[in-house]
């Protein structure tokens, strides 16, 4: 398993917070399953650390 740098851990955690609190397309609240969108997290993280811009990330989220 790959080890993340501290900066990568920070980015991963920030993405997780964003998809839960801001994206949240099915409208779950904080008391629902916080792992609901975990399946998207790795792909979003990969896009980000590989230099995807906000348009590419938005396209992925839109398709999802």
GROMACS .gro file of C-alpha atoms in nm:
model
   64
    1UNK     CA    1   0.000   0.000   0.000
    2UNK     CA    2   0.125   0.344  -0.091
    3UNK     CA    3   0.224   0.582   0.187
    4UNK     CA    4   0.093   0.936   0.160
    5UNK     CA    5   0.292   1.245   0.241
    6UNK     CA    6   0.146   1.477   0.502
    7UNK     CA    7   0.033   1.713   0.224
    8UNK     CA    8  -0.137   1.427   0.039
    9UNK     CA    9  -0.315   1.322   0.359
   10UNK     CA   10  -0.435   1.679   0.400
   11UNK     CA   11  -0.563   1.691   0.041
   12UNK     CA   12  -0.736   1.353   0.078
   13UNK     CA   13  -0.910   1.463   0.398
   14UNK     CA   14  -1.012   1.797   0.247
   15UNK     CA   15  -1.165   1.624  -0.055
   16UNK     CA   16  -1.355   1.393   0.177
   17UNK     CA   17  -1.496   1.691   0.367
   18UNK     CA   18  -1.590   1.871   0.044
   19UNK     CA   19  -1.776   1.578  -0.111
   20UNK     CA   20  -1.965   1.521   0.212
   21UNK     CA   21  -2.052   1.879   0.306
   22UNK     CA   22  -2.062   2.064  -0.027
   23UNK     CA   23  -2.120   1.818  -0.309
   24UNK     CA   24  -2.360   1.577  -0.134
   25UNK     CA   25  -2.585   1.517  -0.439
   26UNK     CA   26  -2.839   1.298  -0.262
   27UNK     CA   27  -2.878   1.537   0.029
   28UNK     CA   28  -2.762   1.328   0.322
   29UNK     CA   29  -2.717   1.509   0.649
   30UNK     CA   30  -2.440   1.482   0.903
   31UNK     CA   31  -2.620   1.202   1.089
   32UNK     CA   32  -2.638   0.980   0.781
   33UNK     CA   33  -2.356   0.755   0.663
   34UNK     CA   34  -2.040   0.967   0.625
   35UNK     CA   35  -1.895   0.691   0.405
   36UNK     CA   36  -2.167   0.722   0.143
   37UNK     CA   37  -1.940   0.895  -0.110
   38UNK     CA   38  -1.619   0.715  -0.017
   39UNK     CA   39  -1.626   0.531  -0.350
   40UNK     CA   40  -1.555   0.858  -0.529
   41UNK     CA   41  -1.280   0.973  -0.298
   42UNK     CA   42  -0.990   0.779  -0.450
   43UNK     CA   43  -1.070   0.890  -0.804
   44UNK     CA   44  -1.104   1.254  -0.699
   45UNK     CA   45  -0.779   1.234  -0.504
   46UNK     CA   46  -0.604   1.079  -0.803
   47UNK     CA   47  -0.735   1.349  -1.034
   48UNK     CA   48  -0.615   1.621  -0.796
   49UNK     CA   49  -0.265   1.491  -0.729
   50UNK     CA   50  -0.216   1.423  -1.101
   51UNK     CA   51  -0.282   1.787  -1.184
   52UNK     CA   52  -0.644   1.784  -1.300
   53UNK     CA   53  -0.792   2.130  -1.310
   54UNK     CA   54  -1.129   2.223  -1.166
   55UNK     CA   55  -1.299   2.167  -1.502
   56UNK     CA   56  -1.181   1.804  -1.519
   57UNK     CA   57  -1.284   1.745  -1.159
   58UNK     CA   58  -1.624   1.905  -1.218
   59UNK     CA   59  -1.673   1.689  -1.530
   60UNK     CA   60  -1.603   1.377  -1.324
   61UNK     CA   61  -1.850   1.483  -1.054
   62UNK     CA   62  -2.113   1.572  -1.314
   63UNK     CA   63  -2.080   1.231  -1.482
   64UNK     CA   64  -2.093   1.062  -1.143
   0.00000   0.00000   0.00000
